[in-house]
Amino acid sequence: MPQQPAQVIATYSQRMRVRMADRSEAEARIKGKRLRPVCGDFVELEPIANEDEWLITAIQDRRNVLARPNMRGQTEILASNIELLLAVSAPSPKPDWFVVDRYLAAAGIIGVPAAVVFNKTDLDDELADAASYLDEYEAAGYPVLRCSAETGAGIAAIGAEIGEQVAIVVGQSGVGKSSIINELMGGEALRTAEISTKSGEGRHTTVNSVMLDLPGGGHVIDSPGVRDYAPALDSPADVIHGFREIETAGHECRFANCRHLQEPGCAVKAAVDEGSISARRYESYRRLLRLTEELDSKSRS
Ligand code: GDP
Ligand code: ZN
């Protein structure tokens, strides 16, 4: 039987929607119980005799995964093969910049480029508060995209940043993620992806996760699990990869294993003192390092 490479573009409880190499789409089910495909996965398919559905027989190696601990403390993979993370905040609800740092850190740790999106720029009264934080992200090397899903300002620039890549949009509830995705899709209402399944689990199964196609050729993965994503940071040693400006400055520290806390000859502390690294971002690094160390020692005890 011929094998077909395809990409998972939506996951339902037991079924997947896949996109074939020729861009056509089909439904697929999973062979066996051990395979756990997620949105973004490239999979191998086999036809099923006398059925329209395909069988997913294997998952190709993932370039990266967005994962988080689930209720039972196991790591749950939410999506894979991501090329850009957009961390959205807005003047309202009041931004928690530490959370924004954590999103950016999560992207850095899995090796995915990230950008900061600041939405609701039409609410100009509250903009001034955020300006200095946004400047810090720019200084740290992250693209900062200001937009308003309400007026449409800046949306095209987000589309341009995504290009033809697969992007993930994250951020606290209410910042305007769905509104931005809607605008990126040309104002078309978010596809409420529902499929009717002919057998088994009832007539309708709600979607868990879906990859939406943008007019510009890019894609956005939208998933309830991803939206308020709290990154799984299991190794304190990885935290440094989440703060690009600190990681870069750290190459000049006297000790190769410098953690940039109290060590002598620390180039990071020197940069913070002279103001070229934001004291707030440095504090955020220390906080995330401490948090990760606590979780790490708990999981070992
Ligand atoms: P999500 O929870 O991040 O997906 O946020 P939503 O897209 O559901 O938006 C939350 C609320 O913010 C809704 O009432 C939107 O109408 C509103 N909103 C979204 N974008 C903007 C914007 O650019 N400006 C203003 N003023 N309100 C916005
Ligand atoms: Zn150091």
mmCIF file of C-alpha atoms and ligand atoms in Angstrom:
data_model
loop_
_atom_site.group_PDB
_atom_site.id
_atom_site.type_symbol
_atom_site.label_atom_id
_atom_site.label_comp_id
_atom_site.label_asym_id
_atom_site.label_seq_id
_atom_site.Cartn_x
_atom_site.Cartn_y
_atom_site.Cartn_z
ATOM 1 C CA MET A 1 0.000 0.000 0.000
ATOM 2 C CA PRO A 2 1.412 3.451 -0.856
ATOM 3 C CA GLN A 3 2.506 5.665 2.018
ATOM 4 C CA GLN A 4 1.672 9.388 1.825
ATOM 5 C CA PRO A 5 3.336 12.200 3.744
ATOM 6 C CA ALA A 6 0.843 14.660 5.222
ATOM 7 C CA GLN A 7 0.549 17.286 7.945
ATOM 8 C CA VAL A 8 -1.954 17.228 10.801
ATOM 9 C CA ILE A 9 -3.986 20.444 10.601
ATOM 10 C CA ALA A 10 -6.715 19.728 13.148
ATOM 11 C CA THR A 11 -7.157 17.297 15.984
ATOM 12 C CA TYR A 12 -10.440 16.077 17.375
ATOM 13 C CA SER A 13 -10.833 13.547 20.120
ATOM 14 C CA GLN A 14 -10.043 10.494 18.018
ATOM 15 C CA ARG A 15 -9.685 11.881 14.528
ATOM 16 C CA MET A 16 -7.398 14.185 12.708
ATOM 17 C CA ARG A 17 -7.688 16.334 9.639
ATOM 18 C CA VAL A 18 -4.615 16.078 7.472
ATOM 19 C CA ARG A 19 -3.292 18.014 4.520
ATOM 20 C CA MET A 20 -1.673 15.964 1.793
ATOM 21 C CA ALA A 21 1.360 16.939 -0.257
ATOM 22 C CA ASP A 22 -0.998 18.045 -3.078
ATOM 23 C CA ARG A 23 -2.739 20.411 -0.556
ATOM 24 C CA SER A 24 -5.960 18.365 -0.543
ATOM 25 C CA GLU A 25 -7.415 17.583 2.889
ATOM 26 C CA ALA A 26 -8.741 14.372 4.350
ATOM 27 C CA GLU A 27 -9.796 12.789 7.610
ATOM 28 C CA ALA A 28 -7.572 10.276 9.297
ATOM 29 C CA ARG A 29 -7.571 8.031 12.307
ATOM 30 C CA ILE A 30 -4.674 6.775 14.292
ATOM 31 C CA LYS A 31 -3.249 3.287 14.072
ATOM 32 C CA GLY A 32 -2.911 1.738 17.500
ATOM 33 C CA LYS A 33 -2.978 3.446 20.881
ATOM 34 C CA ARG A 34 0.607 4.580 21.205
ATOM 35 C CA LEU A 35 0.740 7.203 18.468
ATOM 36 C CA ARG A 36 -0.253 10.673 19.665
ATOM 37 C CA PRO A 37 -0.176 13.029 16.704
ATOM 38 C CA VAL A 38 -0.616 16.763 17.368
ATOM 39 C CA CYS A 39 -1.340 19.757 15.178
ATOM 40 C CA GLY A 40 1.724 20.527 13.084
ATOM 41 C CA ASP A 41 2.987 16.951 12.930
ATOM 42 C CA PHE A 42 4.113 15.468 9.651
ATOM 43 C CA VAL A 43 2.729 11.952 9.498
ATOM 44 C CA GLU A 44 2.697 8.938 7.269
ATOM 45 C CA LEU A 45 -0.640 7.686 6.024
ATOM 46 C CA GLU A 46 -2.011 4.499 4.596
ATOM 47 C CA PRO A 47 -5.318 4.233 2.784
ATOM 48 C CA ILE A 48 -8.038 2.178 4.453
ATOM 49 C CA ALA A 49 -9.796 -0.224 2.112
ATOM 50 C CA ASN A 50 -13.298 0.935 1.118
ATOM 51 C CA GLU A 51 -13.129 4.086 3.266
ATOM 52 C CA ASP A 52 -12.504 7.767 2.640
ATOM 53 C CA GLU A 53 -10.454 8.004 5.809
ATOM 54 C CA TRP A 54 -6.745 7.401 6.046
ATOM 55 C CA LEU A 55 -4.757 5.675 8.743
ATOM 56 C CA ILE A 56 -1.890 7.509 10.457
ATOM 57 C CA THR A 57 0.877 4.948 10.820
ATOM 58 C CA ALA A 58 3.833 7.058 11.947
ATOM 59 C CA ILE A 59 4.845 10.538 13.088
ATOM 60 C CA GLN A 60 7.959 12.022 11.541
ATOM 61 C CA ASP A 61 10.613 13.535 13.809
ATOM 62 C CA ARG A 62 9.404 16.808 15.320
ATOM 63 C CA ARG A 63 11.575 19.907 14.935
ATOM 64 C CA ASN A 64 10.192 21.233 18.203
ATOM 65 C CA VAL A 65 7.206 20.801 20.477
ATOM 66 C CA LEU A 66 5.163 23.128 22.615
ATOM 67 C CA ALA A 67 4.420 21.112 25.734
ATOM 68 C CA ARG A 68 3.009 21.673 29.178
ATOM 69 C CA PRO A 69 2.298 19.550 32.211
ATOM 70 C CA ASN A 70 -1.293 18.281 32.259
ATOM 71 C CA MET A 71 -3.522 17.705 35.287
ATOM 72 C CA ARG A 72 -1.834 14.393 36.029
ATOM 73 C CA GLY A 73 1.616 15.956 35.945
ATOM 74 C CA GLN A 74 2.522 14.346 32.641
ATOM 75 C CA THR A 75 3.905 16.364 29.778
ATOM 76 C CA GLU A 76 1.237 17.040 27.215
ATOM 77 C CA ILE A 77 2.351 18.044 23.731
ATOM 78 C CA LEU A 78 0.114 20.780 22.357
ATOM 79 C CA ALA A 79 1.599 21.418 18.932
ATOM 80 C CA SER A 80 4.768 20.759 16.958
ATOM 81 C CA ASN A 81 6.968 22.166 14.201
ATOM 82 C CA ILE A 82 6.310 25.771 15.128
ATOM 83 C CA GLU A 83 8.245 28.520 13.375
ATOM 84 C CA LEU A 84 7.195 31.672 15.233
ATOM 85 C CA LEU A 85 5.645 32.503 18.608
ATOM 86 C CA LEU A 86 3.659 35.700 19.003
ATOM 87 C CA ALA A 87 3.282 36.759 22.644
ATOM 88 C CA VAL A 88 0.285 39.074 22.790
ATOM 89 C CA SER A 89 -0.386 41.658 25.476
ATOM 90 C CA ALA A 90 -2.526 44.779 25.574
ATOM 91 C CA PRO A 91 -3.143 47.814 27.784
ATOM 92 C CA SER A 92 -6.174 45.978 29.094
ATOM 93 C CA PRO A 93 -6.344 43.527 30.781
ATOM 94 C CA LYS A 94 -3.398 44.962 32.700
ATOM 95 C CA PRO A 95 -0.245 43.343 31.345
ATOM 96 C CA ASP A 96 1.721 40.935 33.474
ATOM 97 C CA TRP A 97 5.166 41.411 31.923
ATOM 98 C CA PHE A 98 6.593 38.450 33.790
ATOM 99 C CA VAL A 99 4.100 36.271 31.937
ATOM 100 C CA VAL A 100 5.169 37.847 28.635
ATOM 101 C CA ASP A 101 8.789 37.058 29.569
ATOM 102 C CA ARG A 102 7.796 33.455 30.252
ATOM 103 C CA TYR A 103 6.189 33.095 26.839
ATOM 104 C CA LEU A 104 9.287 34.511 25.189
ATOM 105 C CA ALA A 105 11.463 32.277 27.333
ATOM 106 C CA ALA A 106 9.464 29.214 26.349
ATOM 107 C CA ALA A 107 10.001 30.030 22.682
ATOM 108 C CA GLY A 108 13.723 30.595 23.202
ATOM 109 C CA ILE A 109 14.078 27.299 25.036
ATOM 110 C CA ILE A 110 12.501 25.295 22.222
ATOM 111 C CA GLY A 111 14.505 27.290 19.689
ATOM 112 C CA VAL A 112 11.590 29.150 18.104
ATOM 113 C CA PRO A 113 11.871 32.849 17.186
ATOM 114 C CA ALA A 114 9.419 35.052 19.068
ATOM 115 C CA ALA A 115 7.914 38.490 18.719
ATOM 116 C CA VAL A 116 5.937 40.692 21.102
ATOM 117 C CA VAL A 117 2.522 41.834 19.887
ATOM 118 C CA PHE A 118 0.952 44.761 21.692
ATOM 119 C CA ASN A 119 -2.724 44.990 20.785
ATOM 120 C CA LYS A 120 -5.456 47.595 21.429
ATOM 121 C CA THR A 121 -3.289 50.572 20.495
ATOM 122 C CA ASP A 122 -6.580 52.398 19.925
ATOM 123 C CA LEU A 123 -6.870 52.687 23.708
ATOM 124 C CA ASP A 124 -4.314 55.501 23.729
ATOM 125 C CA ASP A 125 -4.967 56.614 27.301
ATOM 126 C CA GLU A 126 -3.225 53.556 28.628
ATOM 127 C CA LEU A 127 -0.476 53.265 26.047
ATOM 128 C CA ALA A 128 2.136 55.353 27.807
ATOM 129 C CA ASP A 129 2.431 52.832 30.652
ATOM 130 C CA ALA A 130 3.527 50.101 28.298
ATOM 131 C CA ALA A 131 5.970 52.090 26.183
ATOM 132 C CA SER A 132 9.029 51.558 28.359
ATOM 133 C CA TYR A 133 8.396 47.801 28.589
ATOM 134 C CA LEU A 134 8.015 47.534 24.828
ATOM 135 C CA ASP A 135 11.254 49.484 24.361
ATOM 136 C CA GLU A 136 12.984 46.954 26.601
ATOM 137 C CA TYR A 137 11.841 44.073 24.423
ATOM 138 C CA GLU A 138 13.059 45.882 21.341
ATOM 139 C CA ALA A 139 16.405 46.531 23.018
ATOM 140 C CA ALA A 140 16.596 42.840 23.935
ATOM 141 C CA GLY A 141 16.230 41.959 20.251
ATOM 142 C CA TYR A 142 12.581 40.944 19.961
ATOM 143 C CA PRO A 143 10.468 42.421 17.195
ATOM 144 C CA VAL A 144 7.667 44.467 18.793
ATOM 145 C CA LEU A 145 4.495 44.729 16.738
ATOM 146 C CA ARG A 146 1.923 47.271 17.843
ATOM 147 C CA CYS A 147 -1.568 46.748 16.483
ATOM 148 C CA SER A 148 -5.267 47.224 16.935
ATOM 149 C CA ALA A 149 -7.601 44.425 15.933
ATOM 150 C CA GLU A 150 -10.334 47.021 16.367
ATOM 151 C CA THR A 151 -9.084 49.471 13.728
ATOM 152 C CA GLY A 152 -6.926 47.037 11.770
ATOM 153 C CA ALA A 153 -3.799 49.139 12.344
ATOM 154 C CA GLY A 154 -0.604 47.082 12.358
ATOM 155 C CA ILE A 155 -2.304 43.803 11.412
ATOM 156 C CA ALA A 156 -0.595 43.664 8.013
ATOM 157 C CA ALA A 157 2.785 43.946 9.719
ATOM 158 C CA ILE A 158 1.943 40.884 11.826
ATOM 159 C CA GLY A 159 0.981 39.034 8.646
ATOM 160 C CA ALA A 160 4.311 40.068 7.152
ATOM 161 C CA GLU A 161 6.208 38.854 10.236
ATOM 162 C CA ILE A 162 4.472 35.469 9.937
ATOM 163 C CA GLY A 163 5.136 35.294 6.192
ATOM 164 C CA GLU A 164 4.656 31.694 5.168
ATOM 165 C CA GLN A 165 5.558 30.302 8.564
ATOM 166 C CA VAL A 166 3.539 28.387 11.128
ATOM 167 C CA ALA A 167 2.871 30.707 14.042
ATOM 168 C CA ILE A 168 1.437 30.242 17.505
ATOM 169 C CA VAL A 169 -0.422 33.062 19.201
ATOM 170 C CA VAL A 170 -0.275 33.087 22.995
ATOM 171 C CA GLY A 171 -1.196 35.502 25.716
ATOM 172 C CA GLN A 172 -3.497 35.988 28.662
ATOM 173 C CA SER A 173 -7.229 35.808 28.111
ATOM 174 C CA GLY A 174 -8.844 38.995 26.805
ATOM 175 C CA VAL A 175 -5.804 40.549 25.130
ATOM 176 C CA GLY A 176 -7.402 40.024 21.723
ATOM 177 C CA LYS A 177 -5.882 36.828 20.320
ATOM 178 C CA SER A 178 -9.030 35.699 18.518
ATOM 179 C CA SER A 179 -9.652 39.227 17.254
ATOM 180 C CA ILE A 180 -6.120 39.380 15.815
ATOM 181 C CA ILE A 181 -6.436 35.942 14.214
ATOM 182 C CA ASN A 182 -9.750 36.999 12.694
ATOM 183 C CA GLU A 183 -8.163 40.111 11.231
ATOM 184 C CA LEU A 184 -5.213 38.103 9.908
ATOM 185 C CA MET A 185 -7.700 35.853 8.153
ATOM 186 C CA GLY A 186 -9.198 38.833 6.423
ATOM 187 C CA GLY A 187 -11.993 39.391 8.913
ATOM 188 C CA GLU A 188 -13.482 36.016 8.188
ATOM 189 C CA ALA A 189 -15.049 34.548 11.314
ATOM 190 C CA LEU A 190 -12.859 31.978 13.000
ATOM 191 C CA ARG A 191 -13.607 28.670 11.412
ATOM 192 C CA THR A 192 -15.523 26.846 14.098
ATOM 193 C CA ALA A 193 -14.145 23.566 13.048
ATOM 194 C CA GLU A 194 -16.560 20.821 13.672
ATOM 195 C CA ILE A 195 -16.706 17.586 11.835
ATOM 196 C CA SER A 196 -19.423 15.045 11.828
ATOM 197 C CA THR A 197 -18.155 11.588 12.327
ATOM 198 C CA LYS A 198 -20.090 8.803 10.809
ATOM 199 C CA SER A 199 -19.453 6.322 13.533
ATOM 200 C CA GLY A 200 -18.445 5.986 17.118
ATOM 201 C CA GLU A 201 -18.280 9.169 19.110
ATOM 202 C CA GLY A 202 -21.552 10.874 18.291
ATOM 203 C CA ARG A 203 -22.412 13.191 15.444
ATOM 204 C CA HIS A 204 -20.202 16.131 16.281
ATOM 205 C CA THR A 205 -16.830 16.273 17.851
ATOM 206 C CA THR A 206 -15.379 19.624 18.814
ATOM 207 C CA VAL A 207 -11.966 20.541 17.660
ATOM 208 C CA ASN A 208 -9.037 20.503 20.058
ATOM 209 C CA SER A 209 -6.563 22.289 17.941
ATOM 210 C CA VAL A 210 -6.548 23.663 14.415
ATOM 211 C CA MET A 211 -4.071 25.158 11.961
ATOM 212 C CA LEU A 212 -5.698 28.109 10.204
ATOM 213 C CA ASP A 213 -4.523 29.210 6.772
ATOM 214 C CA LEU A 214 -3.835 32.900 6.320
ATOM 215 C CA PRO A 215 -4.332 34.664 2.986
ATOM 216 C CA GLY A 216 -0.597 35.488 2.878
ATOM 217 C CA GLY A 217 0.397 31.823 2.883
ATOM 218 C CA GLY A 218 1.178 31.576 6.584
ATOM 219 C CA HIS A 219 -0.583 29.522 9.216
ATOM 220 C CA VAL A 220 -1.701 30.049 12.780
ATOM 221 C CA ILE A 221 -2.225 27.180 15.162
ATOM 222 C CA ASP A 222 -5.160 27.909 17.420
ATOM 223 C CA SER A 223 -5.808 25.664 20.367
ATOM 224 C CA PRO A 224 -7.446 26.164 23.733
ATOM 225 C CA GLY A 225 -4.425 24.554 25.360
ATOM 226 C CA VAL A 226 -2.015 26.891 23.636
ATOM 227 C CA ARG A 227 -3.931 30.111 24.261
ATOM 228 C CA ASP A 228 -3.095 30.438 27.931
ATOM 229 C CA TYR A 229 -0.011 28.322 27.584
ATOM 230 C CA ALA A 230 2.178 28.101 30.647
ATOM 231 C CA PRO A 231 5.473 26.725 29.449
ATOM 232 C CA ALA A 232 6.897 23.548 30.902
ATOM 233 C CA LEU A 233 10.349 24.537 32.108
ATOM 234 C CA ASP A 234 11.869 21.478 33.593
ATOM 235 C CA SER A 235 15.549 22.292 33.506
ATOM 236 C CA PRO A 236 16.988 25.333 35.322
ATOM 237 C CA ALA A 237 19.934 25.167 32.923
ATOM 238 C CA ASP A 238 17.572 25.979 30.041
ATOM 239 C CA VAL A 239 16.246 29.223 31.520
ATOM 240 C CA ILE A 240 19.169 31.195 30.102
ATOM 241 C CA HIS A 241 18.077 30.286 26.552
ATOM 242 C CA GLY A 242 14.850 32.129 27.271
ATOM 243 C CA PHE A 243 16.512 35.524 27.758
ATOM 244 C CA ARG A 244 18.415 36.261 24.622
ATOM 245 C CA GLU A 245 20.075 39.498 25.698
ATOM 246 C CA ILE A 246 21.244 37.918 28.975
ATOM 247 C CA GLU A 247 22.507 34.824 27.186
ATOM 248 C CA THR A 248 24.484 36.963 24.731
ATOM 249 C CA ALA A 249 26.033 39.170 27.431
ATOM 250 C CA GLY A 250 26.846 36.036 29.438
ATOM 251 C CA HIS A 251 29.402 34.934 26.871
ATOM 252 C CA GLU A 252 31.725 37.564 28.354
ATOM 253 C CA CYS A 253 31.462 36.356 31.997
ATOM 254 C CA ARG A 254 34.643 35.218 33.708
ATOM 255 C CA PHE A 255 33.238 31.761 34.427
ATOM 256 C CA ALA A 256 31.747 29.681 31.622
ATOM 257 C CA ASN A 257 29.176 28.245 34.043
ATOM 258 C CA CYS A 258 28.231 31.666 35.464
ATOM 259 C CA ARG A 259 24.560 31.799 36.465
ATOM 260 C CA HIS A 260 24.669 35.600 36.637
ATOM 261 C CA LEU A 261 23.603 35.754 40.271
ATOM 262 C CA GLN A 262 26.534 36.567 42.611
ATOM 263 C CA GLU A 263 29.546 35.393 40.630
ATOM 264 C CA PRO A 264 32.597 37.653 40.319
ATOM 265 C CA GLY A 265 33.405 38.936 36.841
ATOM 266 C CA CYS A 266 29.798 38.599 35.712
ATOM 267 C CA ALA A 267 29.272 40.525 32.474
ATOM 268 C CA VAL A 268 25.490 40.303 32.853
ATOM 269 C CA LYS A 269 25.481 42.074 36.217
ATOM 270 C CA ALA A 270 27.848 44.678 34.794
ATOM 271 C CA ALA A 271 25.482 45.246 31.851
ATOM 272 C CA VAL A 272 22.530 45.595 34.230
ATOM 273 C CA ASP A 273 24.486 48.090 36.362
ATOM 274 C CA GLU A 274 25.393 50.219 33.373
ATOM 275 C CA GLY A 275 21.827 49.981 32.037
ATOM 276 C CA SER A 276 22.395 48.154 28.758
ATOM 277 C CA ILE A 277 20.347 45.212 30.067
ATOM 278 C CA SER A 278 16.998 46.041 31.638
ATOM 279 C CA ALA A 279 16.972 45.539 35.408
ATOM 280 C CA ARG A 280 13.392 44.326 35.115
ATOM 281 C CA ARG A 281 14.256 41.663 32.517
ATOM 282 C CA TYR A 282 17.207 40.581 34.676
ATOM 283 C CA GLU A 283 14.885 40.288 37.684
ATOM 284 C CA SER A 284 12.513 38.253 35.543
ATOM 285 C CA TYR A 285 15.379 35.916 34.611
ATOM 286 C CA ARG A 286 16.245 35.438 38.301
ATOM 287 C CA ARG A 287 12.613 34.829 39.164
ATOM 288 C CA LEU A 288 12.134 32.224 36.450
ATOM 289 C CA LEU A 289 15.423 30.554 37.404
ATOM 290 C CA ARG A 290 14.320 30.363 41.050
ATOM 291 C CA LEU A 291 10.902 29.022 40.106
ATOM 292 C CA THR A 292 12.391 26.369 37.867
ATOM 293 C CA GLU A 293 14.897 25.345 40.547
ATOM 294 C CA GLU A 294 12.088 24.957 43.071
ATOM 295 C CA LEU A 295 10.059 22.789 40.704
ATOM 296 C CA ASP A 296 13.177 20.834 39.848
ATOM 297 C CA SER A 297 14.060 20.082 43.482
ATOM 298 C CA LYS A 298 10.441 19.138 44.236
ATOM 299 C CA SER A 299 10.375 16.679 41.368
ATOM 300 C CA ARG A 300 13.634 15.114 42.614
ATOM 301 C CA SER A 301 12.601 14.749 46.250
HETATM 302 P P1 GDP B 1 -8.656 36.619 23.534
HETATM 303 O O1 GDP B 1 -9.250 36.111 24.812
HETATM 304 O O2 GDP B 1 -7.204 36.931 23.711
HETATM 305 O O3 GDP B 1 -8.893 35.740 22.343
HETATM 306 O O4 GDP B 1 -9.341 38.053 23.249
HETATM 307 P P2 GDP B 1 -10.565 38.420 22.288
HETATM 308 O O5 GDP B 1 -10.116 38.463 20.864
HETATM 309 O O6 GDP B 1 -11.724 37.568 22.618
HETATM 310 O O7 GDP B 1 -10.824 39.933 22.737
HETATM 311 C C1 GDP B 1 -11.175 40.262 24.075
HETATM 312 C C2 GDP B 1 -11.918 41.596 24.082
HETATM 313 O O8 GDP B 1 -11.072 42.632 23.647
HETATM 314 C C3 GDP B 1 -13.116 41.609 23.134
HETATM 315 O O9 GDP B 1 -14.158 42.307 23.783
HETATM 316 C C4 GDP B 1 -12.604 42.358 21.927
HETATM 317 O O10 GDP B 1 -13.640 43.026 21.247
HETATM 318 C C5 GDP B 1 -11.660 43.331 22.563
HETATM 319 N N1 GDP B 1 -10.579 43.732 21.621
HETATM 320 C C6 GDP B 1 -9.811 42.900 20.862
HETATM 321 N N2 GDP B 1 -8.928 43.622 20.146
HETATM 322 C C7 GDP B 1 -9.128 44.923 20.462
HETATM 323 C C8 GDP B 1 -8.520 46.146 20.049
HETATM 324 O O11 GDP B 1 -7.586 46.210 19.242
HETATM 325 N N3 GDP B 1 -8.976 47.291 20.641
HETATM 326 C C9 GDP B 1 -9.994 47.303 21.534
HETATM 327 N N4 GDP B 1 -10.378 48.460 22.031
HETATM 328 N N5 GDP B 1 -10.594 46.168 21.939
HETATM 329 C C10 GDP B 1 -10.168 44.990 21.411
HETATM 330 ZN ZN ZN B 2 27.455 36.043 34.555
#
